[in-house]
PDB file of C-alpha atoms in Angstrom:
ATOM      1  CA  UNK A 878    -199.030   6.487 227.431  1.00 90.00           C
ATOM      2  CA  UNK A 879    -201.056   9.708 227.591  1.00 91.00           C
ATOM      3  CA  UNK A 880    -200.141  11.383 231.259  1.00 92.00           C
ATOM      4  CA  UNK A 881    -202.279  14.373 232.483  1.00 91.00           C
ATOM      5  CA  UNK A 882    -200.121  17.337 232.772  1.00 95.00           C
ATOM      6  CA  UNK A 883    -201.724  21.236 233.747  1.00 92.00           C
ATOM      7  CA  UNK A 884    -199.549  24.132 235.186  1.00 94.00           C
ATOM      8  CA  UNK A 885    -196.524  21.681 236.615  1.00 96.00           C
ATOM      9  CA  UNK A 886    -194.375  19.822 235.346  1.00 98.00           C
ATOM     10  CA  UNK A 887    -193.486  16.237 234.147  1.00 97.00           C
ATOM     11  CA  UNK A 888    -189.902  14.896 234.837  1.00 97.00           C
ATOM     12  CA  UNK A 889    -188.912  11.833 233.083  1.00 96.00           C
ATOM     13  CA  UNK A 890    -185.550  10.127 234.726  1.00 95.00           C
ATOM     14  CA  UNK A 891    -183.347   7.789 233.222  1.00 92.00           C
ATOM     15  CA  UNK A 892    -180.049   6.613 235.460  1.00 88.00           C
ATOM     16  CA  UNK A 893    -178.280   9.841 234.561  1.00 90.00           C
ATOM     17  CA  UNK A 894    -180.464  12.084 232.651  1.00 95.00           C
ATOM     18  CA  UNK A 895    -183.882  14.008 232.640  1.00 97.00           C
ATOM     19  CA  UNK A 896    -186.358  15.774 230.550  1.00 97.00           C
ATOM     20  CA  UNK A 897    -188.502  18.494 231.856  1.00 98.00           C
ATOM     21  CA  UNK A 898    -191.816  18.732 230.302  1.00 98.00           C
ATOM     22  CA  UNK A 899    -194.049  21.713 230.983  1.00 98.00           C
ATOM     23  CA  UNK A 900    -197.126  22.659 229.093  1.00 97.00           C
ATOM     24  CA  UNK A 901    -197.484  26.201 227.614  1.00 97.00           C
ATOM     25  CA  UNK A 902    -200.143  28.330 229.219  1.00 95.00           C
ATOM     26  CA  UNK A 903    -200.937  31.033 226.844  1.00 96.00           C
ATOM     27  CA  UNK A 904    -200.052  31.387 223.298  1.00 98.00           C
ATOM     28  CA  UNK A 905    -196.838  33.224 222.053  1.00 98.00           C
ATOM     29  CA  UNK A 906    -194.381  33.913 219.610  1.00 98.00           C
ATOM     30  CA  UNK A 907    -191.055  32.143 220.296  1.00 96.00           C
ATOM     31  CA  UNK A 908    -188.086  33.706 218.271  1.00 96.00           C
ATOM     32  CA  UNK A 909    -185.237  31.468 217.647  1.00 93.00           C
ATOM     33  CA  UNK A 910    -182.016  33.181 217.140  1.00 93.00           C
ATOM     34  CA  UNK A 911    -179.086  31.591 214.511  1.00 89.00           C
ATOM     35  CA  UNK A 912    -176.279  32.717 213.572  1.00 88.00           C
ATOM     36  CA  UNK A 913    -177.784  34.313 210.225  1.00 89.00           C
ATOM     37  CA  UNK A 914    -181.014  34.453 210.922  1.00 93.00           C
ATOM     38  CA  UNK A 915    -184.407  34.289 212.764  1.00 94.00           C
ATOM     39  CA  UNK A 916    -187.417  32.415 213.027  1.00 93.00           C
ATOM     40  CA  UNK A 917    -190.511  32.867 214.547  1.00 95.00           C
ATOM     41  CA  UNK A 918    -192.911  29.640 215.721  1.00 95.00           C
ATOM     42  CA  UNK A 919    -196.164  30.318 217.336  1.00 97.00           C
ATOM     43  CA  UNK A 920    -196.373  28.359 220.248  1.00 97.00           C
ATOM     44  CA  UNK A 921    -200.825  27.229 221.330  1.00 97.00           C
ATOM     45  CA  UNK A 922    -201.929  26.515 224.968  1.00 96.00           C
ATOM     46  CA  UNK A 923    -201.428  23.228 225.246  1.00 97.00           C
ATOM     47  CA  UNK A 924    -197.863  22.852 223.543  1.00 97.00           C
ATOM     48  CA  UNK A 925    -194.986  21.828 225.040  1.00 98.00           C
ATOM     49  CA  UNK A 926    -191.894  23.234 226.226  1.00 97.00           C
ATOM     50  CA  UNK A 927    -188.986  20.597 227.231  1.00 97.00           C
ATOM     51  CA  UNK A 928    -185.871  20.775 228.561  1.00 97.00           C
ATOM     52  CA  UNK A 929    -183.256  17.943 228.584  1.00 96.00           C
ATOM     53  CA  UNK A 930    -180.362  17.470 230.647  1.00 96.00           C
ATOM     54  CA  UNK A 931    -178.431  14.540 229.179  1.00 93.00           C
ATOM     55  CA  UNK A 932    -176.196  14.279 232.121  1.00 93.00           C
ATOM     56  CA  UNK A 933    -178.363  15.406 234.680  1.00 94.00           C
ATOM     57  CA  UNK A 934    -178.197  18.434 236.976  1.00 95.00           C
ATOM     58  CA  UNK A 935    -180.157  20.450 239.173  1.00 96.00           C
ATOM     59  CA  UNK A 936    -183.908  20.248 238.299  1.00 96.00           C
ATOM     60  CA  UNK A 937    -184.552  23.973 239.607  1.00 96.00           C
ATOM     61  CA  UNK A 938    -182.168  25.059 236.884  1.00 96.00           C
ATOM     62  CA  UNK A 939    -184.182  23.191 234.655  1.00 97.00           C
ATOM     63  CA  UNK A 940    -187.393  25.175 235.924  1.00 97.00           C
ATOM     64  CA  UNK A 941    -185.979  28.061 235.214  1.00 96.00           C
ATOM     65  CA  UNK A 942    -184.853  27.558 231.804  1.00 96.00           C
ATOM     66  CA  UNK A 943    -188.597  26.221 231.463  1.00 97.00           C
ATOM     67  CA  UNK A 944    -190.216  28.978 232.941  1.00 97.00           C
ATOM     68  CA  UNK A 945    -187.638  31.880 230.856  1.00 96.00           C
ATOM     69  CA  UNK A 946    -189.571  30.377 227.719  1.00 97.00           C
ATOM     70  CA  UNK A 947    -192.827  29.323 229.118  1.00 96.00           C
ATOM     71  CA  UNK A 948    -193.535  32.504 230.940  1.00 95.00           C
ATOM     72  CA  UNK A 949    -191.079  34.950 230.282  1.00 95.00           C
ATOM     73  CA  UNK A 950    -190.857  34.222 226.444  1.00 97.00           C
ATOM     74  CA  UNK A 951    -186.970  34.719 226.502  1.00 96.00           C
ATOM     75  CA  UNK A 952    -185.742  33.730 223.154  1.00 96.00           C
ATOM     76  CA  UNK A 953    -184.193  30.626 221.793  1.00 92.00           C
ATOM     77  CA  UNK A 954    -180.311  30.988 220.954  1.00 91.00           C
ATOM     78  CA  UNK A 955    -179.375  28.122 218.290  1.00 90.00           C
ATOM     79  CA  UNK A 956    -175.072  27.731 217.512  1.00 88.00           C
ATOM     80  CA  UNK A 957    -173.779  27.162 214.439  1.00 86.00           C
ATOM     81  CA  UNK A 958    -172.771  23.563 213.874  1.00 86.00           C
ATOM     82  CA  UNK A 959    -169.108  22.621 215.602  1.00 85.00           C
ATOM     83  CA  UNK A 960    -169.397  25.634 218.026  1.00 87.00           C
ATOM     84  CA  UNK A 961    -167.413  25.090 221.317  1.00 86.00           C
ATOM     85  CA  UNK A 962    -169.615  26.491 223.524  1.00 85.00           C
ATOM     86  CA  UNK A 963    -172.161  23.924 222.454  1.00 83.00           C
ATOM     87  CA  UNK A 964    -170.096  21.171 224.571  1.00 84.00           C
ATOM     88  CA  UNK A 965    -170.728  22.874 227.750  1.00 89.00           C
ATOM     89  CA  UNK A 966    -174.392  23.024 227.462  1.00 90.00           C
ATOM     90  CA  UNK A 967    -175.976  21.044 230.249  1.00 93.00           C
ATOM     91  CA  UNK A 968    -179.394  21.382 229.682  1.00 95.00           C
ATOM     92  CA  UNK A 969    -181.146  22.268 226.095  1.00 94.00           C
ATOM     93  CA  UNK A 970    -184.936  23.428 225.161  1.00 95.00           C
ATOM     94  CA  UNK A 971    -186.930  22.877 222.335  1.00 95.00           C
ATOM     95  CA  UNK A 972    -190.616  23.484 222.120  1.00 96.00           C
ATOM     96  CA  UNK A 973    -193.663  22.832 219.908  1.00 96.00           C
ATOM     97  CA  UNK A 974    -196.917  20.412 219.961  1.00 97.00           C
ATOM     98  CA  UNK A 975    -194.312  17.419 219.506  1.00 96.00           C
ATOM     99  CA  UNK A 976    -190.728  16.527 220.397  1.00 96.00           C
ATOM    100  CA  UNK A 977    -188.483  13.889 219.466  1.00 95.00           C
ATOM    101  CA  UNK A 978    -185.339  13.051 221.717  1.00 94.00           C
ATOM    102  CA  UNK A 979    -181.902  12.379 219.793  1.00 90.00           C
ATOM    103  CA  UNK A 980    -179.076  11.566 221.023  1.00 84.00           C
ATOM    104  CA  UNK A 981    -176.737  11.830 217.499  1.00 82.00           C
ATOM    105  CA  UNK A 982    -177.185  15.381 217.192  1.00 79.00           C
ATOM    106  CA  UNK A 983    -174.937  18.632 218.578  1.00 74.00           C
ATOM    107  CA  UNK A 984    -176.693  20.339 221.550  1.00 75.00           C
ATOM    108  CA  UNK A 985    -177.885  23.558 221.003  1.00 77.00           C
ATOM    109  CA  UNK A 986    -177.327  23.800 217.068  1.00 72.00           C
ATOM    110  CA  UNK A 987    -180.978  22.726 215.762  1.00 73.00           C
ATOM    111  CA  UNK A 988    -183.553  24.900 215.200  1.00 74.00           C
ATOM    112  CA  UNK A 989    -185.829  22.434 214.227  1.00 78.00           C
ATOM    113  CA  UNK A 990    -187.671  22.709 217.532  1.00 79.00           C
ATOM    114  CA  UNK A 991    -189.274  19.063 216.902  1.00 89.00           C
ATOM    115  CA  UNK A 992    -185.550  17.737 217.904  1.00 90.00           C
ATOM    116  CA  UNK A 993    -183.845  17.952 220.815  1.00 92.00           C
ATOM    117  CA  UNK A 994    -181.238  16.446 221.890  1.00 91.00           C
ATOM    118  CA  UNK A 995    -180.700  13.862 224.691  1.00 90.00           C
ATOM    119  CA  UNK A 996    -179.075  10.956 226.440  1.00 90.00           C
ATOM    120  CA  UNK A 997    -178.663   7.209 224.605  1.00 90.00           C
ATOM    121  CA  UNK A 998    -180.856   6.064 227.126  1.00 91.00           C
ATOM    122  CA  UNK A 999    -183.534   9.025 225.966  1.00 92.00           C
ATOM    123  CA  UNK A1000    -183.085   8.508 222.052  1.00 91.00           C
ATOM    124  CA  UNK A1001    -186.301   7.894 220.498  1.00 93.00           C
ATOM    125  CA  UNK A1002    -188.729   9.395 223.256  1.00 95.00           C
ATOM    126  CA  UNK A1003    -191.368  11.180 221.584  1.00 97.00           C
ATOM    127  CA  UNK A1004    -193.725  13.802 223.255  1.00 97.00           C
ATOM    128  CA  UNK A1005    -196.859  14.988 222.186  1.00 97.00           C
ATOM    129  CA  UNK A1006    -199.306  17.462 223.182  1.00 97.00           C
ATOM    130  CA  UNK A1007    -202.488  15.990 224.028  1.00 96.00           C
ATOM    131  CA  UNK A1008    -206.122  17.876 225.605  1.00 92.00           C
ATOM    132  CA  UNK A1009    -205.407  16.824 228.810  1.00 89.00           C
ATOM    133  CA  UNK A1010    -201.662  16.067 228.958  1.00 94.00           C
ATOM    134  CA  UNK A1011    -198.668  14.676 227.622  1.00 97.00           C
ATOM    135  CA  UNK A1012    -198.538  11.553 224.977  1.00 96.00           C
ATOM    136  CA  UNK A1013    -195.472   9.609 225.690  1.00 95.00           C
ATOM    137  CA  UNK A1014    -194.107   6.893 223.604  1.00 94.00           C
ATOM    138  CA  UNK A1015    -190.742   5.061 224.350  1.00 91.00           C
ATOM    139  CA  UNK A1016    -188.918   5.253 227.144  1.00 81.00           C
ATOM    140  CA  UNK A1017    -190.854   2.996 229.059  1.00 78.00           C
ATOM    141  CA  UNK A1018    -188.206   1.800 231.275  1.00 80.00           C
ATOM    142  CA  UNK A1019    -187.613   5.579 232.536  1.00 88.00           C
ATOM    143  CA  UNK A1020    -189.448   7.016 235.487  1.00 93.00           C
ATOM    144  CA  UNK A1021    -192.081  10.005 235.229  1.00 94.00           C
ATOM    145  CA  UNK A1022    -192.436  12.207 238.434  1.00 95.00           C
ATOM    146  CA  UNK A1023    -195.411  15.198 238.178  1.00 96.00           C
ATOM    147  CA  UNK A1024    -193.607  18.323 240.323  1.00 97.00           C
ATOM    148  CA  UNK A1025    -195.530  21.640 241.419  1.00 96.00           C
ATOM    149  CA  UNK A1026    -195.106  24.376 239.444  1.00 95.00           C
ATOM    150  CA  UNK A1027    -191.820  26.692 240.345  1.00 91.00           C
ATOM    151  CA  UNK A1028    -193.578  30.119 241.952  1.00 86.00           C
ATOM    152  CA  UNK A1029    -191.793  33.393 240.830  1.00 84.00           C
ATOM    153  CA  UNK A1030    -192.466  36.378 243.161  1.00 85.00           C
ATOM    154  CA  UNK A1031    -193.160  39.643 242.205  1.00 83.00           C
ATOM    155  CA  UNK A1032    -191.542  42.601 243.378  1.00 86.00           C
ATOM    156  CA  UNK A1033    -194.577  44.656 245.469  1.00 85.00           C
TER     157      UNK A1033
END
């Protein structure tokens, strides 16, 4: 299902869970930060940023994790594998021109940004970018919701 998507946002809902889906608007670097090391991935107009809460949450936190990366090009922070802290993660980000939702992996400790990971009842979604939009297959029991775009002021 190809869904038209511009400055806003998608939200797909599942009984407990969401994903986020914003398109980027102008092309950047993303850095990802491990605990070793750090890549760089090159993010087009048109890709995606997505962020999934697999047990739900406020969606204006999820905005502004969205808009952090999308517009403020904060970094990525990745954990090593078996980290505590990665168990109180509510709400991961991955972003690229496609995504694919897991729900068998650690949050936060991929930096393969074609993963993310998300509830059972998200497993298998995958998002890609399309001209207009969003290509979604799976996850065709879930509901999709198009919000307005969060507005930042600036300070005068």
């Amino acid at each position: 299902m190809n869904v038209p998507l511009q400055e806003g946002y998608l939200c797909i809902r599942a009984s407990q869970s969401f994903l986020l889906i914003g398109r980027v608007l102008s092309p950047f670097h993303l850095f990802i930060e491990t605990f070793g090391d750090e890549y760089c991935q090159y993010l087009e107009e048109g890709d995606l940023v997505v962020v999934s809460a697999p047990e739900g949450g406020d969606i204006g936190q999820a905005m502004i994790l969205l808009e952090l990366i999308r517009k403020y090009h904060a970094p990525l922070v990745v954990l090593p594998k078996g980290h505590p802290g990665s168990t109180r993660l509510t709400m991961v980000v991955s972003a690229g021109d496609h995504i694919e939702i897991n729900c068998s992996i650690q949050r936060g400790t991929h930096p393969e940004q074609h993963l993310l990971c998300g509830s059972e009842d998200m497993a298998g979604i995958v998002l890609k970018r399309s001209d207009m939009g969003v290509e979604i297959t799976g996850g065709d029991q879930m509901s999709i919701h198009s919000l307005d775009r969060m507005v930042i002021p600036s300070l005068p």
